[in-house]
C-alpha positions as MATLAB code, in Angstrom:
seq = 'MAYRRAVIPALVGGLLITLLLWWAGASAQALQLRGSTSVFDVDSVNELRRWLTPWSYDPSTALPSDGSVGTGTDGGGGGTRYSELYRTAMQIRFVTLFAFFVAGALLLLRRMPPTQGRTPATLLALWAWGPVAATLAVTVSAPWLIASRGRGSYRVLPQLAGVIASSGPVAVFAGLATALLTVVVARVTAKGAVPLPRRSVPPRAARTAAGVGTAVVAVSLVVLSYQSVAAWIQTSFSGAGLLSEPGDLLRQWLLLGAWSGPSTMSFGHWLLYRAADVVLLAVVWWSLRLLPGLLTRTTAPAMVLGAVCATVLGLLASQVLHMAVDDTAAVWGPVHVFSALGTGVPAALTFGVMSGLAALATLRLAGDRDPLPSAVVPA';
ca = [
      11.231  -47.837  -21.324;
       9.414  -50.403  -23.073;
      10.429  -52.952  -25.601;
       8.555  -51.706  -28.490;
       9.722  -47.430  -27.652;
      13.315  -49.358  -26.794;
      13.549  -51.124  -30.627;
      13.734  -48.225  -33.147;
      16.833  -46.833  -31.134;
      18.474  -49.914  -30.801;
      17.625  -51.099  -34.329;
      18.715  -47.596  -35.940;
      21.941  -48.018  -33.528;
      22.593  -51.587  -34.857;
      22.243  -50.760  -38.438;
      24.561  -47.788  -38.065;
      27.365  -49.546  -36.748;
      27.543  -51.813  -38.867;
      26.775  -49.560  -41.967;
      29.943  -47.402  -40.395;
      32.288  -50.567  -40.001;
      31.497  -51.258  -43.129;
      32.354  -48.219  -44.713;
      35.421  -48.674  -42.914;
      36.343  -51.780  -43.994;
      35.503  -51.013  -47.594;
      38.188  -47.680  -47.262;
      41.260  -50.045  -46.729;
      41.418  -50.901  -50.255;
      41.768  -47.079  -51.287;
      45.293  -47.098  -48.690;
      46.704  -49.953  -51.701;
      46.251  -46.800  -54.312;
      49.515  -45.310  -54.820;
      48.703  -41.369  -53.609;
      47.921  -42.964  -50.346;
      51.359  -42.267  -49.030;
      51.218  -38.799  -50.507;
      48.596  -37.993  -47.784;
      49.927  -39.900  -44.727;
      53.108  -41.020  -44.001;
      53.720  -44.331  -45.027;
      53.829  -45.709  -41.279;
      50.406  -44.026  -40.789;
      48.817  -45.923  -43.753;
      50.414  -49.762  -42.684;
      48.335  -48.525  -39.575;
      45.452  -47.575  -40.934;
      45.517  -50.330  -43.161;
      45.689  -52.766  -39.648;
      42.967  -50.794  -38.284;
      40.495  -51.304  -41.236;
      41.524  -54.822  -43.228;
      39.382  -56.862  -40.203;
      36.437  -54.972  -41.928;
      37.439  -55.109  -45.204;
      34.562  -57.008  -47.307;
      37.338  -57.551  -50.202;
      39.349  -60.560  -49.991;
      42.391  -59.097  -51.249;
      42.930  -56.708  -49.075;
      43.164  -59.646  -46.308;
      43.878  -62.844  -47.869;
      48.002  -63.071  -48.194;
      48.945  -62.434  -51.998;
      52.019  -64.419  -52.250;
      50.527  -67.389  -53.301;
      50.400  -68.945  -49.987;
      46.356  -69.602  -49.685;
      44.883  -71.288  -52.671;
      47.917  -73.327  -54.142;
      47.256  -76.579  -54.837;
      45.937  -79.251  -57.197;
      43.002  -77.760  -58.045;
      45.058  -74.546  -59.280;
      43.233  -71.370  -59.052;
      40.359  -73.098  -58.104;
      41.481  -73.019  -54.318;
      41.642  -69.539  -54.488;
      38.235  -68.744  -55.175;
      37.018  -71.152  -52.457;
      39.540  -68.879  -49.856;
      37.715  -65.922  -51.053;
      34.314  -67.345  -50.988;
      34.833  -68.592  -47.516;
      36.290  -65.007  -46.462;
      33.493  -63.109  -47.944;
      31.127  -65.783  -45.611;
      33.122  -64.913  -42.515;
      32.615  -61.486  -42.846;
      29.131  -61.756  -43.480;
      29.154  -63.936  -39.942;
      30.606  -61.073  -38.683;
      28.764  -57.588  -39.814;
      25.059  -60.029  -39.230;
      26.184  -61.003  -35.583;
      27.879  -57.626  -35.055;
      24.356  -56.036  -35.534;
      22.469  -58.647  -33.650;
      24.248  -58.480  -30.349;
      24.394  -54.565  -30.300;
      20.576  -54.369  -31.311;
      20.655  -56.987  -27.788;
      22.672  -55.361  -25.466;
      21.433  -51.523  -26.733;
      17.702  -52.922  -26.100;
      18.624  -53.917  -22.270;
      20.299  -50.573  -21.830;
      17.587  -48.412  -23.466;
      14.687  -50.991  -21.520;
      16.800  -50.291  -18.253;
      18.625  -47.389  -18.452;
      16.277  -44.796  -20.261;
      17.854  -41.535  -21.597;
      15.126  -39.644  -19.463;
      15.186  -38.531  -15.795;
      18.731  -37.029  -16.036;
      20.231  -40.505  -17.523;
      21.153  -39.623  -20.616;
      24.615  -39.475  -20.489;
      25.377  -42.133  -18.773;
      23.008  -43.920  -21.545;
      24.972  -42.451  -23.865;
      28.363  -43.768  -22.275;
      27.162  -46.993  -21.847;
      26.284  -48.037  -25.435;
      29.422  -46.286  -26.539;
      31.006  -48.759  -24.406;
      28.876  -51.369  -26.195;
      30.068  -50.638  -29.014;
      33.580  -52.401  -29.094;
      32.548  -55.205  -26.796;
      29.782  -55.634  -29.890;
      32.538  -55.654  -32.618;
      34.940  -58.134  -30.046;
      31.945  -60.532  -30.039;
      31.509  -59.851  -33.710;
      34.824  -60.395  -34.599;
      35.358  -64.033  -32.045;
      32.029  -65.517  -33.340;
      33.731  -65.179  -37.347;
      37.189  -66.172  -36.520;
      36.945  -69.696  -37.157;
      35.321  -69.170  -40.917;
      38.102  -66.339  -41.138;
      41.472  -68.675  -39.762;
      40.031  -71.402  -42.155;
      40.472  -69.299  -45.417;
      43.634  -68.771  -44.578;
      44.314  -72.266  -45.782;
      46.279  -73.118  -42.923;
      43.015  -73.498  -40.314;
      44.888  -76.457  -38.415;
      48.403  -74.526  -37.456;
      48.430  -72.956  -34.503;
      44.062  -72.794  -33.914;
      44.340  -71.052  -30.429;
      46.992  -68.566  -31.690;
      46.117  -67.543  -34.906;
      41.992  -66.863  -33.157;
      44.159  -64.668  -30.320;
      45.013  -62.858  -32.843;
      41.893  -62.759  -35.209;
      39.777  -61.756  -32.104;
      43.131  -59.088  -30.879;
      42.128  -57.239  -34.177;
      38.830  -55.230  -33.858;
      40.683  -51.948  -33.021;
      40.760  -48.412  -32.722;
      37.940  -47.910  -35.079;
      35.316  -50.029  -33.470;
      35.849  -47.549  -30.772;
      35.164  -44.494  -33.231;
      32.207  -46.344  -34.757;
      30.866  -47.147  -31.022;
      30.817  -43.414  -30.056;
      29.319  -41.776  -33.135;
      26.323  -45.127  -33.206;
      25.785  -43.984  -28.770;
      24.916  -40.315  -30.534;
      22.644  -41.284  -32.737;
      20.630  -44.099  -30.247;
      20.367  -41.615  -27.966;
      18.944  -38.875  -29.928;
      16.458  -41.454  -31.101;
      15.826  -43.054  -27.936;
      14.714  -39.738  -26.635;
      12.757  -38.859  -29.354;
      10.618  -42.825  -28.502;
      10.439  -41.902  -24.966;
       8.741  -38.598  -25.175;
       4.905  -39.380  -24.032;
       6.273  -42.038  -21.796;
       5.139  -42.073  -18.553;
       8.888  -41.429  -16.839;
      10.413  -43.719  -14.676;
      12.000  -42.315  -11.542;
      15.340  -43.101  -10.873;
      15.898  -45.799   -8.077;
      16.487  -44.746   -3.918;
      19.713  -47.137   -3.304;
      21.684  -46.973    0.155;
      24.457  -45.051   -0.502;
      26.562  -47.673    1.952;
      24.886  -50.583   -0.137;
      25.942  -48.570   -3.356;
      29.148  -48.083   -1.858;
      29.994  -51.658   -0.743;
      28.440  -53.385   -3.442;
      30.790  -50.780   -5.914;
      34.394  -51.814   -4.089;
      33.293  -55.254   -4.612;
      32.735  -55.135   -8.136;
      36.280  -53.149   -8.320;
      38.004  -55.204   -6.418;
      37.502  -58.154   -9.210;
      38.332  -55.803  -11.508;
      41.800  -55.027  -10.053;
      42.127  -58.806   -9.972;
      42.900  -59.101  -13.341;
      44.381  -55.223  -13.436;
      46.822  -55.504  -10.470;
      47.144  -59.376   -9.969;
      47.224  -61.312  -13.355;
      48.464  -58.465  -14.961;
      51.667  -57.949  -13.496;
      54.481  -59.097  -15.553;
      55.820  -62.344  -13.932;
      52.155  -63.592  -13.249;
      51.529  -62.883  -17.032;
      54.358  -64.903  -17.973;
      53.299  -67.980  -16.143;
      50.089  -67.978  -17.608;
      51.431  -67.208  -20.728;
      53.622  -70.720  -20.544;
      51.862  -73.418  -17.855;
      49.119  -74.317  -20.277;
      50.631  -76.241  -22.989;
      47.450  -78.063  -24.470;
      47.689  -80.456  -27.103;
      47.100  -81.048  -30.971;
      44.264  -78.393  -31.923;
      44.343  -76.664  -28.492;
      47.783  -76.696  -28.053;
      49.715  -72.745  -26.948;
      46.508  -71.322  -25.536;
      48.885  -68.528  -23.970;
      48.342  -66.092  -26.412;
      44.311  -66.687  -25.955;
      44.248  -66.853  -22.233;
      45.849  -63.516  -21.899;
      44.118  -61.698  -23.996;
      40.619  -63.021  -21.957;
      42.426  -62.516  -18.586;
      44.527  -59.349  -18.360;
      43.228  -55.827  -18.556;
      46.883  -54.258  -18.486;
      50.375  -55.293  -18.363;
      52.844  -53.611  -15.836;
      56.302  -54.573  -14.057;
      58.197  -52.813  -11.653;
      59.963  -49.297  -12.333;
      63.111  -50.936  -12.941;
      62.730  -50.247  -16.994;
      62.185  -46.788  -16.676;
      62.361  -43.666  -13.836;
      60.067  -43.791  -11.175;
      58.462  -40.977  -12.039;
      57.193  -42.055  -15.943;
      56.474  -45.591  -14.071;
      53.857  -43.386  -11.900;
      53.022  -41.784  -14.488;
      51.570  -44.708  -16.146;
      50.275  -46.813  -12.624;
      47.996  -43.439  -12.554;
      46.486  -44.045  -15.725;
      45.250  -48.048  -13.997;
      44.358  -45.609  -11.178;
      42.204  -44.261  -13.133;
      41.003  -47.737  -14.716;
      39.834  -48.659  -11.248;
      38.482  -45.026  -10.289;
      36.126  -45.049  -13.327;
      34.726  -48.360  -12.768;
      34.208  -47.800   -9.519;
      32.423  -44.590   -9.902;
      30.030  -46.370  -12.116;
      29.378  -49.137   -9.979;
      28.186  -46.413   -7.238;
      26.346  -45.510   -9.490;
      24.799  -47.880  -11.430;
      21.864  -48.821   -9.164;
      20.223  -45.797   -9.179;
      20.434  -45.265  -13.158;
      18.778  -48.462  -13.665;
      14.774  -48.831  -13.022;
      15.105  -52.187  -11.919;
      18.763  -54.139  -10.610;
      18.358  -56.955  -12.645;
      21.123  -59.988  -12.676;
      21.617  -59.305  -16.894;
      21.257  -55.248  -16.383;
      23.546  -55.299  -13.869;
      25.964  -57.741  -15.723;
      25.687  -55.201  -19.133;
      25.785  -52.247  -16.922;
      29.809  -53.260  -15.275;
      31.144  -54.066  -18.532;
      30.280  -51.135  -19.667;
      31.859  -49.436  -16.534;
      34.553  -51.684  -17.652;
      35.255  -50.610  -21.003;
      34.675  -46.897  -20.026;
      37.710  -47.343  -17.406;
      39.922  -49.237  -20.080;
      39.221  -46.574  -22.912;
      39.941  -43.965  -20.254;
      43.456  -45.147  -19.086;
      43.949  -45.917  -22.472;
      43.578  -41.962  -23.532;
      45.756  -40.860  -20.631;
      48.303  -43.860  -21.819;
      47.471  -41.443  -25.379;
      48.715  -37.990  -23.433;
      51.797  -39.358  -22.025;
      53.050  -41.647  -24.968;
      56.257  -39.812  -27.029;
      56.014  -42.074  -30.117;
      53.947  -39.950  -32.636;
      57.002  -37.853  -33.381;
      58.499  -41.392  -34.351;
      55.579  -43.493  -35.940;
      53.450  -40.720  -37.223;
      49.999  -39.040  -35.005;
      47.759  -42.168  -36.176;
      50.107  -44.488  -34.117;
      48.451  -43.172  -31.027;
      45.070  -44.066  -30.959;
      46.354  -48.213  -31.951;
      46.254  -49.305  -28.637;
      42.654  -47.814  -28.181;
      40.191  -50.535  -27.809;
      42.471  -53.223  -26.638;
      41.715  -55.216  -23.878;
      38.197  -55.506  -24.183;
      37.902  -59.547  -24.155;
      39.278  -59.076  -20.702;
      36.936  -56.343  -19.218;
      33.839  -58.301  -20.701;
      35.687  -61.485  -18.527;
      35.811  -59.244  -15.819;
      33.081  -57.113  -16.207;
      30.517  -60.097  -16.156;
      32.067  -60.869  -12.565;
      31.962  -57.592  -11.461;
      28.287  -57.449  -11.871;
      27.534  -60.630  -10.725;
      29.842  -60.317   -7.539;
      28.341  -56.467   -7.461;
      24.624  -57.390   -8.163;
      25.333  -59.949   -5.230;
      26.397  -57.645   -2.354;
      23.497  -55.445   -3.240;
      21.598  -57.931   -2.415;
      22.716  -59.369    0.336;
      22.911  -55.654    1.682;
      18.864  -55.762    1.961;
      18.503  -54.113   -1.780;
      15.524  -56.287   -2.960;
      14.516  -53.515   -6.092;
      10.749  -53.602   -5.364;
       9.265  -51.675   -8.052;
       6.779  -49.019   -7.167;
       2.870  -50.076   -8.179;
       1.583  -46.788   -9.218;
       4.716  -46.947  -12.006;
       3.689  -49.195  -15.003;
       6.303  -48.733  -17.832;
       5.130  -47.221  -21.046;
];
């Protein structure tokens, strides 16, 4: 699909996910009303507030109300400046969310148009890209948000890790709705274009590339996420000054999960949780196996973006399986079941990029040079 055809659905998707998350943030204030606990239980209200607050444009829902922000020699003026700084952070967050989603969607629609049997793959890739765009937007706006809390120089890296982790399940749900509409618009704009056939990739090369890419993801999921290794990452890097205590931030961008031996639970329950890890790797392998044939051209940006989306999809699949075996709903409320949805996206981004590059290098070494037929002219 040519850029002039892909730009319209990409812009529509970027606008929709921005509006959905803005609307979600605007709903956070409603949870502070007295009647909210009559609809949901207290634990569910608190959990929903945690989901929505990172996208709230109103400083009163996010900044401390105990006077810890803005108290100084300038009286109430300090609080006003912190509120303005918070609004600036949210403006940056929503603008970068729009920009990141449009950029990724444009590349996905360009290299994986929803035609020739690619529609389900395009839909899933766009859905996975939604939480990634939200995570990137939260990361870019984090310095302003931390400064608006009035303690920007105190434990900067742990604060940064906490802000990045706050994207939450709401981005996953917004990403799904956005992907559906984006694909519908893309199919409309693709009408009349010369269809680009799916590429023929040697099966052995595709399987080898998928295996190499999955092995890269397994380094995070199996090796780095093991309890003792994760503890070493947490404690071995001390840093100094503003860069002190980087452990939380490193774990966030390097660990796709967390696991240990079956000593703390029954062996059957332990195997059930490990099955979720197997599902993650299986989804990644299968996605990378199909990815070269789904793309119109296996360029480095397309392979990297596709691998990132594949890793996020695997992560979401494993989290859904965890939700199915979770027995905490009766204790914390039904909303708590979805609380882990969307966690681990920073690590999925890190290892998805490396996985895509490794898979592309393997394809090239296997002789797949990605020729574009001269008779095919993109519309």
